[in-house]
Amino acid sequence: MRRSLVVGNWKMNGTRASTELLAKGIIAGLGSDIGDCAVCVPYVFLAEIGEIIKNSPLALGAQNVADKASGAYTGEVSASMLNEFGCRYALVGHSERRTYYGDTNLSVAERFCQAQTQNIIPILCIGETLDQREQEQTFSVVEEQLDAVIELAGINAFNAAVIAYEPVWAIGTGKTASDEQAQEVHQHIRAYIAGKDQTIADKIQILYGGSAKPDNAKGLFAMPDIDGGLIGGASLDADSFLKIYQSIKQ
Ligand code: 13P
C-alpha cells in the first residue's frame, strides 16, 4: 500500500513570526501518524523552520531548486544548500514558476535531477491550463511534462520522487477539480508511468493540488489514485491544514 503524503506550499506568504507560529501549530496537532506531512517554506525561513520542526513528524521542503549545481547564478539556491538545511523535499515545476518565471519542461527536469543529486525528493508539479483542458489536451500536456523528466533523469529516478497533479485552473481559484476529474488524470498519470515501469507506477505517490480544503479533501483522498495533497492557501492556517491532513486517515 502507498503511504499518504500531505504537503503545504506556503508560497510567498508570512513573516518570521507568523510562520514560526504556523509551524508550531502544525506540529502540535500532528500525533504519531500513519501518513507523512511536510511544509515547503520560503527559502529565507528554511533555517528557522528547520530548527522548529527538527525531531517532529513534520518534514521540511523548499519551493524550488536551482537547475545548476553551483556557480555564478545570482538569486538561485542550489540543492546542496537545501540539503545543508535539512530539506527532504523540493517542489519543481510549480505552475507559478512555469507561468511567471519561465521555468520550462527542460529546466524543470534539470531541477528534478539537481534535487536528487542531494537526496532531496523532488515533487514534480504538472497540470494543464483551462484552455488546454477545454481543448482536450489534458492528457497530452501531462505526458509531455512527464516525458521531459523521464528523458533526462530516466524512469528509475521516479523511485525517489513524488508527482503532484495541479490543474492550473484550480490553483487559488476556489474551483477544485471534482473527485472524478482529479481521479481520471491521476489514473492516467499512473498508467503512463506503468507503461514505462509497473513497479514504480504502483509505488509512486501522486498528490492532488488546487483549491484543496478541509471540506473537499476527504472525497479527493478517497479516490484510488490520489495519495495525498499539495495544499496552498489552506496550508497557511494550522487548523485547516491539519483537518486536511486528518481527512486522509478517514
Ligand atoms: P491552492 O491550494 O491555494 O489552490 O494552491 C495549490 C497549489 O498551488 C499548491 O502548490
GROMACS .gro file of C-alpha atoms and ligand atoms in nm:
model
  260
    1MET     CA    1   0.000   0.000   0.000
    2ARG     CA    2   0.122   0.351  -0.079
    3ARG     CA    3   0.183   0.586   0.212
    4SER     CA    4  -0.014   0.905   0.208
    5LEU     CA    5   0.152   1.244   0.195
    6VAL     CA    6   0.018   1.591   0.261
    7VAL     CA    7   0.241   1.887   0.175
    8GLY     CA    8   0.180   2.253   0.248
    9ASN     CA    9   0.309   2.506  -0.002
   10TRP     CA   10   0.329   2.837   0.179
   11LYS     CA   11   0.428   3.019  -0.141
   12MET     CA   12   0.542   3.380  -0.077
   13ASN     CA   13   0.342   3.431   0.240
   14GLY     CA   14   0.406   3.501   0.605
   15THR     CA   15   0.655   3.669   0.831
   16ARG     CA   16   0.920   3.518   1.057
   17ALA     CA   17   0.677   3.542   1.346
   18SER     CA   18   0.369   3.409   1.164
   19THR     CA   19   0.547   3.116   1.000
   20GLU     CA   20   0.705   3.019   1.331
   21LEU     CA   21   0.359   3.009   1.490
   22LEU     CA   22   0.219   2.819   1.194
   23ALA     CA   23   0.491   2.552   1.212
   24LYS     CA   24   0.444   2.514   1.587
   25GLY     CA   25   0.067   2.489   1.544
   26ILE     CA   26   0.101   2.214   1.285
   27ILE     CA   27   0.346   2.015   1.495
   28ALA     CA   28   0.121   2.043   1.799
   29GLY     CA   29  -0.165   1.892   1.600
   30LEU     CA   30   0.028   1.601   1.448
   31GLY     CA   31   0.014   1.287   1.654
   32SER     CA   32   0.205   0.971   1.587
   33ASP     CA   33   0.094   0.909   1.237
   34ILE     CA   34   0.041   0.670   0.956
   35GLY     CA   35   0.099   0.933   0.693
   36ASP     CA   36   0.368   1.182   0.605
   37CYS     CA   37   0.343   1.555   0.626
   38ALA     CA   38   0.569   1.835   0.503
   39VAL     CA   39   0.577   2.209   0.454
   40CYS     CA   40   0.752   2.386   0.165
   41VAL     CA   41   0.859   2.719   0.307
   42PRO     CA   42   1.015   3.033   0.157
   43TYR     CA   43   1.396   2.997   0.132
   44VAL     CA   44   1.471   3.262   0.392
   45PHE     CA   45   1.268   3.077   0.655
   46LEU     CA   46   1.423   2.734   0.595
   47ALA     CA   47   1.680   2.763   0.874
   48GLU     CA   48   1.435   2.881   1.136
   49ILE     CA   49   1.150   2.648   1.045
   50GLY     CA   50   1.403   2.365   1.011
   51GLU     CA   51   1.505   2.418   1.374
   52ILE     CA   52   1.144   2.428   1.493
   53ILE     CA   53   1.038   2.108   1.320
   54LYS     CA   54   1.355   1.912   1.395
   55ASN     CA   55   1.263   1.586   1.572
   56SER     CA   56   0.895   1.628   1.481
   57PRO     CA   57   0.695   1.425   1.226
   58LEU     CA   58   0.680   1.734   1.002
   59ALA     CA   59   0.931   1.736   0.716
   60LEU     CA   60   1.092   2.039   0.553
   61GLY     CA   61   1.069   2.128   0.187
   62ALA     CA   62   1.171   2.409  -0.047
   63GLN     CA   63   0.953   2.561  -0.317
   64ASN     CA   64   1.210   2.532  -0.593
   65VAL     CA   65   1.575   2.439  -0.650
   66ALA     CA   66   1.833   2.565  -0.897
   67ASP     CA   67   1.884   2.383  -1.224
   68LYS     CA   68   2.264   2.405  -1.178
   69ALA     CA   69   2.487   2.265  -0.904
   70SER     CA   70   2.675   2.586  -0.816
   71GLY     CA   71   2.839   2.892  -0.964
   72ALA     CA   72   2.756   3.234  -1.097
   73TYR     CA   73   2.374   3.213  -1.089
   74THR     CA   74   2.265   3.517  -0.895
   75GLY     CA   75   1.950   3.468  -0.695
   76GLU     CA   76   1.942   3.090  -0.723
   77VAL     CA   77   1.959   2.835  -0.440
   78SER     CA   78   2.132   2.503  -0.503
   79ALA     CA   79   2.028   2.153  -0.398
   80SER     CA   80   2.339   2.121  -0.179
   81MET     CA   81   2.235   2.438   0.008
   82LEU     CA   82   1.888   2.295   0.062
   83ASN     CA   83   2.042   1.971   0.179
   84GLU     CA   84   2.251   2.158   0.432
   85PHE     CA   85   1.932   2.298   0.583
   86GLY     CA   86   1.766   1.958   0.610
   87CYS     CA   87   1.522   1.974   0.321
   88ARG     CA   88   1.362   1.641   0.248
   89TYR     CA   89   1.154   1.772  -0.043
   90ALA     CA   90   1.173   2.038  -0.313
   91LEU     CA   91   0.889   2.139  -0.542
   92VAL     CA   92   0.991   2.154  -0.907
   93GLY     CA   93   0.784   2.284  -1.194
   94HIS     CA   94   0.510   2.452  -0.994
   95SER     CA   95   0.279   2.623  -1.242
   96GLU     CA   96   0.352   2.963  -1.087
   97ARG     CA   97   0.721   2.906  -1.168
   98ARG     CA   98   0.636   2.790  -1.518
   99THR     CA   99   0.398   3.082  -1.578
  100TYR     CA  100   0.570   3.379  -1.414
  101TYR     CA  101   0.939   3.284  -1.409
  102GLY     CA  102   0.987   3.097  -1.732
  103ASP     CA  103   1.061   2.751  -1.592
  104THR     CA  104   1.047   2.520  -1.892
  105ASN     CA  105   0.995   2.145  -1.914
  106LEU     CA  106   1.372   2.112  -1.963
  107SER     CA  107   1.473   2.338  -1.673
  108VAL     CA  108   1.220   2.158  -1.454
  109ALA     CA  109   1.382   1.828  -1.549
  110GLU     CA  110   1.723   1.974  -1.461
  111ARG     CA  111   1.593   2.094  -1.123
  112PHE     CA  112   1.448   1.748  -1.061
  113CYS     CA  113   1.792   1.593  -1.128
  114GLN     CA  114   1.972   1.850  -0.915
  115ALA     CA  115   1.746   1.775  -0.617
  116GLN     CA  116   1.817   1.405  -0.647
  117THR     CA  117   2.195   1.457  -0.652
  118GLN     CA  118   2.150   1.568  -0.290
  119ASN     CA  119   1.896   1.302  -0.193
  120ILE     CA  120   1.619   1.559  -0.189
  121ILE     CA  121   1.289   1.417  -0.310
  122PRO     CA  122   1.158   1.629  -0.597
  123ILE     CA  123   0.783   1.688  -0.601
  124LEU     CA  124   0.724   1.726  -0.973
  125CYS     CA  125   0.425   1.953  -1.036
  126ILE     CA  126   0.235   1.903  -1.358
  127GLY     CA  127  -0.105   2.008  -1.488
  128GLU     CA  128  -0.298   2.175  -1.764
  129THR     CA  129  -0.441   2.524  -1.803
  130LEU     CA  130  -0.813   2.583  -1.851
  131ASP     CA  131  -0.755   2.646  -2.217
  132GLN     CA  132  -0.571   2.317  -2.257
  133ARG     CA  133  -0.847   2.130  -2.072
  134GLU     CA  134  -1.112   2.283  -2.294
  135GLN     CA  135  -0.911   2.176  -2.599
  136GLU     CA  136  -0.899   1.822  -2.452
  137GLN     CA  137  -0.522   1.839  -2.422
  138THR     CA  138  -0.501   1.749  -2.053
  139PHE     CA  139  -0.350   1.404  -2.106
  140SER     CA  140  -0.102   1.516  -2.371
  141VAL     CA  141   0.012   1.811  -2.158
  142VAL     CA  142   0.085   1.599  -1.851
  143GLU     CA  143   0.254   1.335  -2.066
  144GLU     CA  144   0.480   1.598  -2.220
  145GLN     CA  145   0.566   1.736  -1.877
  146LEU     CA  146   0.648   1.385  -1.755
  147ASP     CA  147   0.842   1.294  -2.069
  148ALA     CA  148   1.083   1.585  -2.027
  149VAL     CA  149   1.185   1.449  -1.687
  150ILE     CA  150   1.184   1.083  -1.791
  151GLU     CA  151   1.412   1.165  -2.086
  152LEU     CA  152   1.667   1.348  -1.875
  153ALA     CA  153   1.651   1.158  -1.547
  154GLY     CA  154   1.535   0.813  -1.661
  155ILE     CA  155   1.227   0.633  -1.533
  156ASN     CA  156   1.419   0.483  -1.240
  157ALA     CA  157   1.458   0.832  -1.097
  158PHE     CA  158   1.086   0.816  -1.016
  159ASN     CA  159   1.171   0.563  -0.746
  160ALA     CA  160   1.264   0.864  -0.533
  161ALA     CA  161   1.018   1.127  -0.647
  162VAL     CA  162   0.664   1.244  -0.591
  163ILE     CA  163   0.426   1.374  -0.859
  164ALA     CA  164   0.174   1.648  -0.789
  165TYR     CA  165  -0.113   1.692  -1.034
  166GLU     CA  166  -0.220   2.053  -1.009
  167PRO     CA  167  -0.468   2.169  -1.272
  168VAL     CA  168  -0.369   2.533  -1.324
  169TRP     CA  169  -0.734   2.642  -1.340
  170ALA     CA  170  -0.791   2.508  -0.989
  171ILE     CA  171  -0.497   2.681  -0.819
  172GLY     CA  172  -0.602   2.962  -0.590
  173THR     CA  173  -0.932   2.998  -0.773
  174GLY     CA  174  -1.164   2.812  -0.538
  175LYS     CA  175  -1.251   2.583  -0.832
  176THR     CA  176  -1.145   2.239  -0.720
  177ALA     CA  177  -1.137   1.958  -0.969
  178SER     CA  178  -1.418   1.718  -0.884
  179ASP     CA  179  -1.312   1.391  -0.726
  180GLU     CA  180  -1.376   1.215  -1.056
  181GLN     CA  181  -1.196   1.476  -1.269
  182ALA     CA  182  -0.889   1.453  -1.048
  183GLN     CA  183  -0.901   1.072  -1.030
  184GLU     CA  184  -0.924   1.048  -1.409
  185VAL     CA  185  -0.598   1.239  -1.455
  186HIS     CA  186  -0.424   1.067  -1.164
  187GLN     CA  187  -0.517   0.731  -1.311
  188HIS     CA  188  -0.385   0.841  -1.649
  189ILE     CA  189  -0.057   0.958  -1.497
  190ARG     CA  190  -0.014   0.628  -1.313
  191ALA     CA  191  -0.096   0.430  -1.626
  192TYR     CA  192   0.152   0.635  -1.826
  193ILE     CA  193   0.426   0.561  -1.572
  194ALA     CA  194   0.318   0.196  -1.571
  195GLY     CA  195   0.383   0.188  -1.943
  196LYS     CA  196   0.749   0.251  -1.856
  197ASP     CA  197   0.771   0.065  -1.525
  198GLN     CA  198   0.485  -0.106  -1.344
  199THR     CA  199   0.663  -0.132  -1.008
  200ILE     CA  200   0.733   0.240  -0.997
  201ALA     CA  201   0.377   0.319  -1.103
  202ASP     CA  202   0.236   0.106  -0.821
  203LYS     CA  203   0.452   0.276  -0.567
  204ILE     CA  204   0.479   0.644  -0.666
  205GLN     CA  205   0.279   0.894  -0.463
  206ILE     CA  206   0.063   1.120  -0.679
  207LEU     CA  207  -0.072   1.422  -0.492
  208TYR     CA  208  -0.360   1.646  -0.593
  209GLY     CA  209  -0.328   2.024  -0.564
  210GLY     CA  210  -0.568   2.308  -0.646
  211SER     CA  211  -0.812   2.466  -0.400
  212ALA     CA  212  -0.800   2.161  -0.173
  213LYS     CA  213  -0.980   2.250   0.150
  214PRO     CA  214  -1.097   2.070   0.465
  215ASP     CA  215  -1.442   2.023   0.314
  216ASN     CA  216  -1.333   1.865  -0.015
  217ALA     CA  217  -1.016   1.680   0.088
  218LYS     CA  218  -1.187   1.367   0.214
  219GLY     CA  219  -1.360   1.298  -0.118
  220LEU     CA  220  -1.043   1.362  -0.317
  221PHE     CA  221  -0.829   1.146  -0.092
  222ALA     CA  222  -1.078   0.861  -0.114
  223MET     CA  223  -1.001   0.825  -0.485
  224PRO     CA  224  -0.782   0.520  -0.556
  225ASP     CA  225  -0.503   0.706  -0.737
  226ILE     CA  226  -0.490   1.016  -0.517
  227ASP     CA  227  -0.228   0.961  -0.249
  228GLY     CA  228  -0.245   1.297  -0.078
  229GLY     CA  229  -0.241   1.666  -0.142
  230LEU     CA  230  -0.027   1.969  -0.218
  231ILE     CA  231  -0.204   2.246  -0.034
  232GLY     CA  232  -0.163   2.618  -0.097
  233GLY     CA  233  -0.399   2.866   0.069
  234ALA     CA  234  -0.542   2.622   0.323
  235SER     CA  235  -0.192   2.534   0.446
  236LEU     CA  236  -0.147   2.887   0.586
  237ASP     CA  237  -0.383   2.808   0.869
  238ALA     CA  238  -0.274   2.529   1.104
  239ASP     CA  239  -0.630   2.411   1.176
  240SER     CA  240  -0.729   2.390   0.810
  241PHE     CA  241  -0.407   2.218   0.715
  242LEU     CA  242  -0.442   1.968   0.999
  243LYS     CA  243  -0.803   1.898   0.907
  244ILE     CA  244  -0.694   1.820   0.552
  245TYR     CA  245  -0.417   1.601   0.687
  246GLN     CA  246  -0.656   1.417   0.921
  247SER     CA  247  -0.904   1.356   0.642
  248ILE     CA  248  -0.659   1.129   0.467
  249LYS     CA  249  -0.679   0.887   0.756
  250GLN     CA  250  -1.055   0.862   0.747
  25113P     P1  251  -0.427   2.648  -0.358
  25113P     O1  252  -0.449   2.533  -0.262
  25113P     O2  253  -0.418   2.780  -0.290
  25113P     O3  254  -0.524   2.644  -0.470
  25113P     O4  255  -0.283   2.624  -0.422
  25113P     C1  256  -0.249   2.500  -0.471
  25113P     C2  257  -0.104   2.499  -0.503
  25113P     O5  258  -0.060   2.568  -0.592
  25113P     C3  259  -0.016   2.417  -0.419
  25113P     O6  260   0.111   2.410  -0.473
   0.00000   0.00000   0.00000
